PDB file of C-alpha atoms and ligand atoms in Angstrom:
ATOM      1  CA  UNK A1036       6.608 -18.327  33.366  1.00  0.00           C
ATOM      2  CA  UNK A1037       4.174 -17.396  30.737  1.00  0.00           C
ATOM      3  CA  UNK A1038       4.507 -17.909  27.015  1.00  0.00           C
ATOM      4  CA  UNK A1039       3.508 -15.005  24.993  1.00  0.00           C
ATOM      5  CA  UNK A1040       1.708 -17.445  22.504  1.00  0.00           C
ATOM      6  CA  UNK A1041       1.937 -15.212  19.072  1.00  0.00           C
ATOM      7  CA  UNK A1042       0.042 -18.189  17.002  1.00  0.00           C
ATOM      8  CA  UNK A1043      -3.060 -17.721  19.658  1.00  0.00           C
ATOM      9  CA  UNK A1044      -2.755 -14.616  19.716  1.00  0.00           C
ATOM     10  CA  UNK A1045      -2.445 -14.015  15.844  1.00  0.00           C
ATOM     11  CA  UNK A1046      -5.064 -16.282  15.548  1.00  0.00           C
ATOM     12  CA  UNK A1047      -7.767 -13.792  17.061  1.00  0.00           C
ATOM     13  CA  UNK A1048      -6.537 -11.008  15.626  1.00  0.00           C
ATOM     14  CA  UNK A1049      -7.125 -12.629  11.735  1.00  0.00           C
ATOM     15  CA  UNK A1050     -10.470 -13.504  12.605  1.00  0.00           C
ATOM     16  CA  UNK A1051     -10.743  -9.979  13.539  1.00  0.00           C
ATOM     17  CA  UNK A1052      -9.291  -8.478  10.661  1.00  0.00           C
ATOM     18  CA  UNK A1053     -11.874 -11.170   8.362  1.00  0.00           C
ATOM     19  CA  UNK A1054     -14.807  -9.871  10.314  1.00  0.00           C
ATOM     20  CA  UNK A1055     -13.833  -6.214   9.007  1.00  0.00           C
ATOM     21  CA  UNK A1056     -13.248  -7.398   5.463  1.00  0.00           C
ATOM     22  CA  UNK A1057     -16.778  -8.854   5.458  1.00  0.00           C
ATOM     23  CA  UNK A1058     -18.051  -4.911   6.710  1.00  0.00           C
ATOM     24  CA  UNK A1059     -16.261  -3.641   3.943  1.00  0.00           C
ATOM     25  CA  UNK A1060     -17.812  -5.941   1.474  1.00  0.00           C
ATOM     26  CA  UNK A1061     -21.380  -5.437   2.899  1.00  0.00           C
ATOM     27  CA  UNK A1062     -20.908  -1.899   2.374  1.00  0.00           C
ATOM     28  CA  UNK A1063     -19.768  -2.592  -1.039  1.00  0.00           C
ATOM     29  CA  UNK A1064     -16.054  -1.373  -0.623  1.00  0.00           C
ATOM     30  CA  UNK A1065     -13.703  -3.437  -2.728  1.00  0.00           C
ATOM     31  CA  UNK A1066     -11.503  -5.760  -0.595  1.00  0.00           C
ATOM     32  CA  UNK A1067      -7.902  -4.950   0.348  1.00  0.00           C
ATOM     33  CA  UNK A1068      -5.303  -6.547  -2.443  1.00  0.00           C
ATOM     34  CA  UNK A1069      -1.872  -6.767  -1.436  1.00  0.00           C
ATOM     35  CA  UNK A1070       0.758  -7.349  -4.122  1.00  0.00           C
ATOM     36  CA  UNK A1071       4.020  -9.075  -2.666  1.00  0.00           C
ATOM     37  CA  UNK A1072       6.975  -8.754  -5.166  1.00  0.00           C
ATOM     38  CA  UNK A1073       9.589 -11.394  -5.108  1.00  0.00           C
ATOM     39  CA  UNK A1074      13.316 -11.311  -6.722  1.00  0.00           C
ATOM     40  CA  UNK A1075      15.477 -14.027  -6.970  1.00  0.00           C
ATOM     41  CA  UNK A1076      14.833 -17.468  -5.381  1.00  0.00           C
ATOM     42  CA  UNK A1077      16.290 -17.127  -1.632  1.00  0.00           C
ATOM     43  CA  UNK A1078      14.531 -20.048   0.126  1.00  0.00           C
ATOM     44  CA  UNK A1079      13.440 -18.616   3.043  1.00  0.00           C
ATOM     45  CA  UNK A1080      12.058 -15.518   1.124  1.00  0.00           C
ATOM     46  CA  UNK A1081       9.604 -18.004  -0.787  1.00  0.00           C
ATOM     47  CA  UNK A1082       8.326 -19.530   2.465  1.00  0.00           C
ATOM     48  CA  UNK A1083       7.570 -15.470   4.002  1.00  0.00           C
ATOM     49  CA  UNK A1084       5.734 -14.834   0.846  1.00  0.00           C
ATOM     50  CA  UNK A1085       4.085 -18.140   0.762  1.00  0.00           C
ATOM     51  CA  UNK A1086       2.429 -17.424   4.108  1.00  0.00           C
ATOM     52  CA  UNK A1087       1.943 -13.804   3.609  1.00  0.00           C
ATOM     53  CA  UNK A1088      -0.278 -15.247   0.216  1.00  0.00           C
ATOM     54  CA  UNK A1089      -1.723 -17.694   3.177  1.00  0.00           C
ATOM     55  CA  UNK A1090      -2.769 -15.499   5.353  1.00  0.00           C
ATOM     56  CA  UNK A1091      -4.078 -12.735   2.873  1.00  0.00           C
ATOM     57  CA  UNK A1092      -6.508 -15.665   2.132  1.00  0.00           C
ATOM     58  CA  UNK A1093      -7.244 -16.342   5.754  1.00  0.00           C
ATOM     59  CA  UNK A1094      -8.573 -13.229   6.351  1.00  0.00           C
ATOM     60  CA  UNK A1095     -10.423 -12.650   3.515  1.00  0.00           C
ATOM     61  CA  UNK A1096      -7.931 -10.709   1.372  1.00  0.00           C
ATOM     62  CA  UNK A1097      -6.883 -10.596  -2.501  1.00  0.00           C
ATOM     63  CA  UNK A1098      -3.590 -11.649  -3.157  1.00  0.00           C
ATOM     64  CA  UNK A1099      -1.079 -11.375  -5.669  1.00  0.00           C
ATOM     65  CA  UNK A1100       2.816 -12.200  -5.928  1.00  0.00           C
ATOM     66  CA  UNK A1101       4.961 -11.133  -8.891  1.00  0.00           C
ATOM     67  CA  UNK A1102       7.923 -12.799  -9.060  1.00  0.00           C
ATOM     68  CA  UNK A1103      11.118 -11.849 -11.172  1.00  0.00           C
ATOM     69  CA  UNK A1104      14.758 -13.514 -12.376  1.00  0.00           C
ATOM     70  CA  UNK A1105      17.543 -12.324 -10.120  1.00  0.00           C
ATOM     71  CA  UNK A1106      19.104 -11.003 -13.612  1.00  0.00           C
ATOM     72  CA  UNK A1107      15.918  -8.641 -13.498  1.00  0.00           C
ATOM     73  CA  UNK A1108      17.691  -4.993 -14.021  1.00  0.00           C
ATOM     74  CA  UNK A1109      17.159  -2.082 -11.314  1.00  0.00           C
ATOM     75  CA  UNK A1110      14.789   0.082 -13.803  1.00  0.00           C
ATOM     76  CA  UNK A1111      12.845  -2.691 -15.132  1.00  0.00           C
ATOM     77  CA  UNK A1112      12.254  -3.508 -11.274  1.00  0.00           C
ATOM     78  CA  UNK A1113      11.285   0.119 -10.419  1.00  0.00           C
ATOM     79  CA  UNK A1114       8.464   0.902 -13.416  1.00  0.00           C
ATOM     80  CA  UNK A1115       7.203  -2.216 -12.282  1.00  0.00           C
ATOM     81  CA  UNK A1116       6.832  -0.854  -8.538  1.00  0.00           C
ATOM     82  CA  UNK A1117       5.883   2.608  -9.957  1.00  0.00           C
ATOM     83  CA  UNK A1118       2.965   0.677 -11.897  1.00  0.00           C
ATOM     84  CA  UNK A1119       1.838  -1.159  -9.156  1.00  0.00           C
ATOM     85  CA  UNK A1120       1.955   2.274  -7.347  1.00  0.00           C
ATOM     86  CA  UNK A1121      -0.618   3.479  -9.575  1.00  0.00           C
ATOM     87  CA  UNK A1122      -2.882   0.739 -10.153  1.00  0.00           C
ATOM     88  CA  UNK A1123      -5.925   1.816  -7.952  1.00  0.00           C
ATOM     89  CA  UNK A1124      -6.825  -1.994  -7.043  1.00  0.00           C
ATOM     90  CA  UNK A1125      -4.086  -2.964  -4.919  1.00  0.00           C
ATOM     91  CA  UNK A1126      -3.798  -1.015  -1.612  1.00  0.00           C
ATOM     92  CA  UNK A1127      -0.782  -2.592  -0.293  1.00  0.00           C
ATOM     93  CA  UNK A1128       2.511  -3.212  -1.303  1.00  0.00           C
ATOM     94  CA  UNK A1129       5.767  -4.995  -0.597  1.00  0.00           C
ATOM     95  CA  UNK A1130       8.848  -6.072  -2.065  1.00  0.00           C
ATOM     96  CA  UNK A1131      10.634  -9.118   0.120  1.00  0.00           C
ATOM     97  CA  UNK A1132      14.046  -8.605   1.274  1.00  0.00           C
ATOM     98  CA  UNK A1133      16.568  -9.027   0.718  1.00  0.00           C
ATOM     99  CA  UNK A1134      17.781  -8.060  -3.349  1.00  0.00           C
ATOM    100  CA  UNK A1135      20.356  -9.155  -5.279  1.00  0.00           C
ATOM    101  CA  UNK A1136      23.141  -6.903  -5.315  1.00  0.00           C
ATOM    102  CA  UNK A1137      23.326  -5.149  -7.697  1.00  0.00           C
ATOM    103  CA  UNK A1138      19.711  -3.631  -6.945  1.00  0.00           C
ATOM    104  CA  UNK A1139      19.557  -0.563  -4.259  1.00  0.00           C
ATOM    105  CA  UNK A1140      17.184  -1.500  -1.901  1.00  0.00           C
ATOM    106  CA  UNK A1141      16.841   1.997  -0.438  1.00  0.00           C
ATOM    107  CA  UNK A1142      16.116   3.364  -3.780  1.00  0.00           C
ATOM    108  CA  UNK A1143      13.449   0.356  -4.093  1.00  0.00           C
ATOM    109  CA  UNK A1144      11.732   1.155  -0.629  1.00  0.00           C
ATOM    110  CA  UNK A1145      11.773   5.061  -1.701  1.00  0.00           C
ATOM    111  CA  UNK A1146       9.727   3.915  -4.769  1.00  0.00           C
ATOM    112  CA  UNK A1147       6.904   2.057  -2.904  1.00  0.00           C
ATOM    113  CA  UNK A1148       3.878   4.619  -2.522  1.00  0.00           C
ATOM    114  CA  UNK A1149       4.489   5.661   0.949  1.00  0.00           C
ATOM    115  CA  UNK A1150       0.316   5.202   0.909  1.00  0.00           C
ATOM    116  CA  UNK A1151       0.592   1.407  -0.070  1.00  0.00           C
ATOM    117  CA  UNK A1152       4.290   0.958   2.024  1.00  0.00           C
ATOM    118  CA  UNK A1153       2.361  -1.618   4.320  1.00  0.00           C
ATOM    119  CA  UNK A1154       6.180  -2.505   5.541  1.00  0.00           C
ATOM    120  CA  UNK A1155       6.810   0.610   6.442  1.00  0.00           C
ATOM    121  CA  UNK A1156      10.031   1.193   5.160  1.00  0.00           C
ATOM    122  CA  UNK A1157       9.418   3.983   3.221  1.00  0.00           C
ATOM    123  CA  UNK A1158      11.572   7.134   4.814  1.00  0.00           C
ATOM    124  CA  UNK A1159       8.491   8.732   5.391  1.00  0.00           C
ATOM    125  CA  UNK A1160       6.534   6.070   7.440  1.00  0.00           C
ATOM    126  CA  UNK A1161      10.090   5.523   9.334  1.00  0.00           C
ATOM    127  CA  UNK A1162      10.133   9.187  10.345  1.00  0.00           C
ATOM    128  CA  UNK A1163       6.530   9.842  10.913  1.00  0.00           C
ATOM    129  CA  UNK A1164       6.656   6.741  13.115  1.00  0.00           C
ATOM    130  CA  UNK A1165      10.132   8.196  14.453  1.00  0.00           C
ATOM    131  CA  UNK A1166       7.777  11.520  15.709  1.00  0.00           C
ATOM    132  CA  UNK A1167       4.881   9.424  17.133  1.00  0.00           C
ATOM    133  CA  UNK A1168       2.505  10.219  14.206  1.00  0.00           C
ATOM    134  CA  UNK A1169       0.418   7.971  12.285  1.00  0.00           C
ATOM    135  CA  UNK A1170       2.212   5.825   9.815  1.00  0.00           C
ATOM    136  CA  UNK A1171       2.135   1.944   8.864  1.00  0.00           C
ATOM    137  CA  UNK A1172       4.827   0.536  10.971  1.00  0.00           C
ATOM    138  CA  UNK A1173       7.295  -2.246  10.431  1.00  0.00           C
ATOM    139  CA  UNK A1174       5.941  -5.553  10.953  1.00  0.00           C
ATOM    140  CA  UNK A1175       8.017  -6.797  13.186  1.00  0.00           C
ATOM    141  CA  UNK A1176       7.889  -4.500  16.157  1.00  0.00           C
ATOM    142  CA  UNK A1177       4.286  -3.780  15.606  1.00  0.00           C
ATOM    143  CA  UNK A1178       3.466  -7.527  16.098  1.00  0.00           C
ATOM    144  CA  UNK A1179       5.722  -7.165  19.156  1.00  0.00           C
ATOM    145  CA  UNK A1180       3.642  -4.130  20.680  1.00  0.00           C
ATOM    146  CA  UNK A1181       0.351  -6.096  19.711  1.00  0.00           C
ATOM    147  CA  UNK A1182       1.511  -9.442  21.924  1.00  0.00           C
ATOM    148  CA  UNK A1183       2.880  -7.396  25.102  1.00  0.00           C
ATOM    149  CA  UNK A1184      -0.276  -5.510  24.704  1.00  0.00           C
ATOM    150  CA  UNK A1185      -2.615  -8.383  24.481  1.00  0.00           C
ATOM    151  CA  UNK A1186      -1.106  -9.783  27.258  1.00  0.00           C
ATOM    152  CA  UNK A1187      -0.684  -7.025  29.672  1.00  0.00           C
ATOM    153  CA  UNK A1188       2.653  -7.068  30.205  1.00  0.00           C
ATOM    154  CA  UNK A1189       3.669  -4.183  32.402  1.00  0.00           C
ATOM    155  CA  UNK A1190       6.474  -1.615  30.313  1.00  0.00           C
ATOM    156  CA  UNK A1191       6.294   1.701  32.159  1.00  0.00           C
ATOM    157  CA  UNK A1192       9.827   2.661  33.448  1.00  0.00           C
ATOM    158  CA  UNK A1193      11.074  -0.143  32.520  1.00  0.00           C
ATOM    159  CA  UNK A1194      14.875  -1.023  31.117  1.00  0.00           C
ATOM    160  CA  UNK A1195      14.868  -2.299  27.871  1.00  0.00           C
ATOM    161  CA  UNK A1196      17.468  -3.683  25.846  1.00  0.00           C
ATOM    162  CA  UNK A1197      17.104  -4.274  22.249  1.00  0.00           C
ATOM    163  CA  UNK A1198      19.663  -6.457  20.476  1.00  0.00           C
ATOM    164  CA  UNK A1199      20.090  -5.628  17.066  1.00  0.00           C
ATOM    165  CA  UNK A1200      20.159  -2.285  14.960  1.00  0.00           C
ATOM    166  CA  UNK A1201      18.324  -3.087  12.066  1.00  0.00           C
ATOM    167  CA  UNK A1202      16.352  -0.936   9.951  1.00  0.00           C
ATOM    168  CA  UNK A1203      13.211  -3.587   9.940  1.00  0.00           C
ATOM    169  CA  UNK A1204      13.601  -4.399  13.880  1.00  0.00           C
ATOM    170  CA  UNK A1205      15.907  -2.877  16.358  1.00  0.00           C
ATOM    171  CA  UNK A1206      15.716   0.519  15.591  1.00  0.00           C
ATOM    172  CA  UNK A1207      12.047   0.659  15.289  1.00  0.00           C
ATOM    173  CA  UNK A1208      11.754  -1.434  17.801  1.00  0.00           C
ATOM    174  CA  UNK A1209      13.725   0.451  20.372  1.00  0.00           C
ATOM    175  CA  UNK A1210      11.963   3.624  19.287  1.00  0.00           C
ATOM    176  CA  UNK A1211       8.707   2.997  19.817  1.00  0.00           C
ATOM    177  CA  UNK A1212       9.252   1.059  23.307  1.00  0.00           C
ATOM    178  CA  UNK A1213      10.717   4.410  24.501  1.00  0.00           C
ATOM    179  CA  UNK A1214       7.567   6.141  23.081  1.00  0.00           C
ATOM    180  CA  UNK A1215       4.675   7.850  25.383  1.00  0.00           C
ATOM    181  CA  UNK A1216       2.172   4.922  24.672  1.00  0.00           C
ATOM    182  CA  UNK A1217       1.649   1.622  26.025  1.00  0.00           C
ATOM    183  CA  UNK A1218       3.291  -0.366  25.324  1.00  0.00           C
ATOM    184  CA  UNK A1219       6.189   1.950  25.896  1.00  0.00           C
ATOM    185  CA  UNK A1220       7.571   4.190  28.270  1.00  0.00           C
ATOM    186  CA  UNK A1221      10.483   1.986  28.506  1.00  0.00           C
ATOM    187  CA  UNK A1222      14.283   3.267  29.230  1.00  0.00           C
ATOM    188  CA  UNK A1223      15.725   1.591  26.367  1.00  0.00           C
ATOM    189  CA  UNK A1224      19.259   0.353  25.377  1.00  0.00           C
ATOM    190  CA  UNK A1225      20.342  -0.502  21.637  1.00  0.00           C
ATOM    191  CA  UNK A1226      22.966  -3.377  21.619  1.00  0.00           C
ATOM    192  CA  UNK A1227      25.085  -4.435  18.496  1.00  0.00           C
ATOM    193  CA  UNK A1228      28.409  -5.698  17.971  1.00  0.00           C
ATOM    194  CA  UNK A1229      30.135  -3.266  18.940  1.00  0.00           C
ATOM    195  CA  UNK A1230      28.310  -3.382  22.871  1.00  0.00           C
ATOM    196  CA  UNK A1231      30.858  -3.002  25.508  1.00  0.00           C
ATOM    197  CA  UNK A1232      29.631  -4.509  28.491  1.00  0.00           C
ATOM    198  CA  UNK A1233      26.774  -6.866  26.587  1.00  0.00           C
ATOM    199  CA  UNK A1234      26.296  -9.331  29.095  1.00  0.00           C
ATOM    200  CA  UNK A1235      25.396  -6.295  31.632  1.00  0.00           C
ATOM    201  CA  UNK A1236      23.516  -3.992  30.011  1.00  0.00           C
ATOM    202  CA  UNK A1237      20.885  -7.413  29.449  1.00  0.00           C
ATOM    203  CA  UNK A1238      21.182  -8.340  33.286  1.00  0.00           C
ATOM    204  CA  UNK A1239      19.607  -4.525  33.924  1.00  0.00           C
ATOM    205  CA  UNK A1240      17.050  -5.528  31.384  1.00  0.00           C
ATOM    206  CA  UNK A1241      13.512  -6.355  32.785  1.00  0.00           C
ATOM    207  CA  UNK A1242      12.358  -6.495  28.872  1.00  0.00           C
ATOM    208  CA  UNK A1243      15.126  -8.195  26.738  1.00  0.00           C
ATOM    209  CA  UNK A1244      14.209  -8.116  22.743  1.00  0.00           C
ATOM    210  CA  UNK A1245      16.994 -10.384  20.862  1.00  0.00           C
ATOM    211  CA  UNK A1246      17.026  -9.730  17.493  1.00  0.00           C
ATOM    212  CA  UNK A1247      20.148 -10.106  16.118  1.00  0.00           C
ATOM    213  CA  UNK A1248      20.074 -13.477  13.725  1.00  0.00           C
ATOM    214  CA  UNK A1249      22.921 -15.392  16.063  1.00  0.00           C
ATOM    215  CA  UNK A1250      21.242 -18.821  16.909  1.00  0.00           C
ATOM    216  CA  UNK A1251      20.896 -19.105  20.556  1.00  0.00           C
ATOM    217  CA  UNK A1252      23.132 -16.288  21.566  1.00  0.00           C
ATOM    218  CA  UNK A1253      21.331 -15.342  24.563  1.00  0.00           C
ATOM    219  CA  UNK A1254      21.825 -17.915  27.865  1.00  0.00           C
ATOM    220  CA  UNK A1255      20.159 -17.823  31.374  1.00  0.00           C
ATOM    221  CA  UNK A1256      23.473 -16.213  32.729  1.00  0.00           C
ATOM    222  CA  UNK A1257      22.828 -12.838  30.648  1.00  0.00           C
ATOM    223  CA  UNK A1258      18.798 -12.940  31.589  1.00  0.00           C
ATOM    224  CA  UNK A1259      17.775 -10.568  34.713  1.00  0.00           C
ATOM    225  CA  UNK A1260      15.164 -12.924  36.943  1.00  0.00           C
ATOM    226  CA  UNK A1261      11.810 -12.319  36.105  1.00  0.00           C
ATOM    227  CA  UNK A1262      12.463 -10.438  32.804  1.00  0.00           C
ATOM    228  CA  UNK A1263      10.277 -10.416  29.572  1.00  0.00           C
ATOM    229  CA  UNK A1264      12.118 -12.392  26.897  1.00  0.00           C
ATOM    230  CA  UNK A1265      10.835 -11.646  23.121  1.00  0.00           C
ATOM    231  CA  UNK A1266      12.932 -13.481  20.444  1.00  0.00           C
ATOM    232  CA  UNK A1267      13.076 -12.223  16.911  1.00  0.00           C
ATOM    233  CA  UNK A1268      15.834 -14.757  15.358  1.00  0.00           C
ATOM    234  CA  UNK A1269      14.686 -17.196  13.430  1.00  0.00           C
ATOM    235  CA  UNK A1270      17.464 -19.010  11.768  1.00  0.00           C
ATOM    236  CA  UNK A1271      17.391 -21.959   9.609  1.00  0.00           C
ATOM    237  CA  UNK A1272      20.301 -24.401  10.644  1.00  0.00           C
ATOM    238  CA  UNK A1273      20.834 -27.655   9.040  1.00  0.00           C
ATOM    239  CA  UNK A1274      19.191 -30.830  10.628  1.00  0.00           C
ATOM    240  CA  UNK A1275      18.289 -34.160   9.236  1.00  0.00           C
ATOM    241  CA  UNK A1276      15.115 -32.929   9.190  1.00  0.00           C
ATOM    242  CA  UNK A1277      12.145 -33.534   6.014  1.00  0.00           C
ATOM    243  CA  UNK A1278      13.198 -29.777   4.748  1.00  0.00           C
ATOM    244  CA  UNK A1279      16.970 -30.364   5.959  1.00  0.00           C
ATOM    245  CA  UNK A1280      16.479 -27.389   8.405  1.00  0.00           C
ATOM    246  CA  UNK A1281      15.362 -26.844  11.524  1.00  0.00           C
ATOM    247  CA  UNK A1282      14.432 -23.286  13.113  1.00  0.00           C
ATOM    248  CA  UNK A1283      16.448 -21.586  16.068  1.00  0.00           C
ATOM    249  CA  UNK A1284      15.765 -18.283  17.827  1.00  0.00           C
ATOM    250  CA  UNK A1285      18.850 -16.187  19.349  1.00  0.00           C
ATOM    251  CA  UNK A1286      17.594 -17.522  22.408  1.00  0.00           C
ATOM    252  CA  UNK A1287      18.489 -20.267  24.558  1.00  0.00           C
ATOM    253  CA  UNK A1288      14.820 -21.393  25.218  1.00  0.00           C
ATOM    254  CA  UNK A1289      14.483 -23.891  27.930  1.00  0.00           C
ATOM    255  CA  UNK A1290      17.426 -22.440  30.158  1.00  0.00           C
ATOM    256  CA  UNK A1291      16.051 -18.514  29.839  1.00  0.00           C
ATOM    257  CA  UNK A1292      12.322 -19.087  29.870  1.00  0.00           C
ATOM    258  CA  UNK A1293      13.666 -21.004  33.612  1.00  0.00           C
ATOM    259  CA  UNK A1294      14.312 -17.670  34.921  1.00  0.00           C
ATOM    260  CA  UNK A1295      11.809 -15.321  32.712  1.00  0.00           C
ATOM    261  CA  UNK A1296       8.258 -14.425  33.499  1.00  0.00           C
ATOM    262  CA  UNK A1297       7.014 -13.831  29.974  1.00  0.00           C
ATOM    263  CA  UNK A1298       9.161 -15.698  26.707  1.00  0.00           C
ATOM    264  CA  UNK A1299       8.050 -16.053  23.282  1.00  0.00           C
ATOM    265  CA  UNK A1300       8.800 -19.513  21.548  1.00  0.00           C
ATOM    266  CA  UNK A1301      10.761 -19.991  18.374  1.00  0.00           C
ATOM    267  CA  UNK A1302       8.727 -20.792  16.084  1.00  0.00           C
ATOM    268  CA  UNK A1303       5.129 -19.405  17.318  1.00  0.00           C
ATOM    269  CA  UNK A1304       5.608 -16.450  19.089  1.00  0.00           C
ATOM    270  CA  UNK A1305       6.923 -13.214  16.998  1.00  0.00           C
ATOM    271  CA  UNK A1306       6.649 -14.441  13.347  1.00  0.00           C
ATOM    272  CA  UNK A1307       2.736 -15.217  13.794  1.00  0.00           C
ATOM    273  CA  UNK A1308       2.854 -11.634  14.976  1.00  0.00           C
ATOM    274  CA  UNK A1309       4.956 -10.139  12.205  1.00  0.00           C
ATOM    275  CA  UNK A1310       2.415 -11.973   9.492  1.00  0.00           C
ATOM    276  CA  UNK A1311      -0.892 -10.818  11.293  1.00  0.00           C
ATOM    277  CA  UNK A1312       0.334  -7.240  11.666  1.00  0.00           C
ATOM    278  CA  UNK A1313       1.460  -7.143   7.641  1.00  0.00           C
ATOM    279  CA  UNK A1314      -2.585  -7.729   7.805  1.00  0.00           C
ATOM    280  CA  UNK A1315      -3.760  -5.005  10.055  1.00  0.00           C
ATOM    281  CA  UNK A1316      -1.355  -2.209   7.960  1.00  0.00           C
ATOM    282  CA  UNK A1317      -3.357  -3.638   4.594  1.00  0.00           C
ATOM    283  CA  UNK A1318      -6.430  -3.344   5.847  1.00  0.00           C
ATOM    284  CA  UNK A1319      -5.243   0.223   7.509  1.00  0.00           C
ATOM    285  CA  UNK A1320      -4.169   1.256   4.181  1.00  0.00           C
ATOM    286  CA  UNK A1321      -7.511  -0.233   2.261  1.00  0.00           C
ATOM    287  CA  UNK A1322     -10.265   1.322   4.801  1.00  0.00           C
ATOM    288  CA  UNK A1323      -7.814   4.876   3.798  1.00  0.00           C
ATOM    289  CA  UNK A1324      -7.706   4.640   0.021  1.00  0.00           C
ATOM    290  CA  UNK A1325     -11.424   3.248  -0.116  1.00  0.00           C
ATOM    291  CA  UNK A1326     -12.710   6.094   1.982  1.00  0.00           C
ATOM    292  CA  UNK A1327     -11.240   9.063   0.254  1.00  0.00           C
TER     293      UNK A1327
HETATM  294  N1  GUN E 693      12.710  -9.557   4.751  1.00  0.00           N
HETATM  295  C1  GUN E 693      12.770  -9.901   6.047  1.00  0.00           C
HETATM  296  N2  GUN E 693      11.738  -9.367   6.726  1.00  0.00           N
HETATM  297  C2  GUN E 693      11.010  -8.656   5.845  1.00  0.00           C
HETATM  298  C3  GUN E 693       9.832  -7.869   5.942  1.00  0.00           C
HETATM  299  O1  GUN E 693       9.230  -7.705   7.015  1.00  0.00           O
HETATM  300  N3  GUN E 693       9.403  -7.297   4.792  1.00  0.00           N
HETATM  301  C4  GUN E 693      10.049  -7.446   3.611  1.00  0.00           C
HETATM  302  N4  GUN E 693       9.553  -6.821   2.546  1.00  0.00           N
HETATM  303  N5  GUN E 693      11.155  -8.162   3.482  1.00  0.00           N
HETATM  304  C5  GUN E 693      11.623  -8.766   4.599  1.00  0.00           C
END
């Protein structure tokens, strides 16, 4: 079994990413600045943003968070989005999910400059990436592509199954794994709740991606021998731990990665991947704006 070691990995790819930043200086581009705006105080929200602010610094970035009260109303929130739109020094932007309720997030993500959507949420990046074209693509599965790719893990004609229909994961996810690319090529399967036959459709799998947000869900007995196990989950779960928490994936680690040839750990494996590839679309959009 080999781990698919996203910290490494992610590791490489910032000092990468700095190297450029220090090209774009020398030619006397301005650096990329992404804003990260932040509603409400959900715990785990603070600690994304906290490392996306992290790793913006890593690499050589400008930074900026704007956080607002959870009583902040829907307008206010958009004019502040359409400002940040059109202020020429900040190339990327994002807005952490989730909002409070009473805020649309689709009419939030249609706000976002599709040119500074470094998420790729916007409707527009989700169907250009939907066709194949050039788009900033969510996080998530890009960091995925980046870590099968790095490590040469074979995908053509293989069966996929993807647990989890999200907007920010699955779908994606499953999308561009059926792609003409590599990584890609891949016969792929969406699961959800309402899966008939769940426990099958993962023992055809010879690339399993779980990300559905159920602790440990997955178990050797629905893992085909020799597949490619990426976990997504990352759930906090109380533990008499210093933060109270401790982290879980939706996979059963030590009993699947017995039977798997390639596994990602929980933490270390996708979420450095997610964080470095929020890096590579703000850079993306920077080198675009700064050479028009
Ligand atoms: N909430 C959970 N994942 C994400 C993400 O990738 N981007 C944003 N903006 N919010 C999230």
């Amino acid at each position: 079994m080999i781990l698919l070691d996203g910290k490494k990995v992610s590791t490489e790819l910032k000092n990468t990413i700095a190297k450029d930043v220090s090209k774009m200086i020398a030619d006397g581009k301005p650096v990329p600045h992404l804003t990260a705006v932040l509603v409400g105080k959900d715990g785990a929200s603070e600690t994304y943003v906290n490392h996306k602010e992290k790793d913006c610094h890593e690499v050589g970035f400008r930074s900026t968070v704007l956080r607002f009260p959870d009583t902040i109303d829907q307008e206010r929130l958009l004019d502040e989005i359409r400002r940040i739109n059109a202020d020429s020094d900040v190339s990327g932007l994002i807005v952490q999910l989730p909002l409070p309720k009473h805020i649309s997030e689709q009419k939030v993500i249609e706000t976002i400059s599709p040119d500074k959507d470094v998420d790729g949420f916007h409707p527009l990046n989700a169907g250009k990436m939907l066709l194949g074209l050039p788009s900033f693509v969510s996080a998530t599965p890009a960091g995925i592509l980046e870590l099968l790719k790095y490590y040469g893990v074979e995908t053509s004609g293989k069966n996929c199954a993807v647990l989890g229909r999200s907007n920010i994961v699955g779908r994606p996810m499953a999308n561009l794994l059926s792609q003409k690319s590599y990584p890609g090529d891949c016969t792929v399967t969406i699961c959800h709740s309402r899966t008939k036959n769940l426990k099958d459709v993962c023992l055809q799998a010879d690339i399993l991606i779980a990300a559905l947000g159920s602790p440990e869900f997955v178990g050797a007995d629905m893992i085909k021998h020799g597949a490619v196990v990426v976990d997504v989950g990352i759930t906090r779960v109380p533990a008499a731990t210093k933060s109270g928490f401790r982290l879980l994936g939706d996979v059963k680690f030590d009993e699947v990665a017995a039977k798997a040839s390639y596994i990602t750990p929980v933490p270390g494996g996708v979420g450095p991947m997610t964080r470095v590839a929020l890096m590579k679309n703000t850079l993306a959009a920077a080198q675009k704006i700064y050479s028009r």
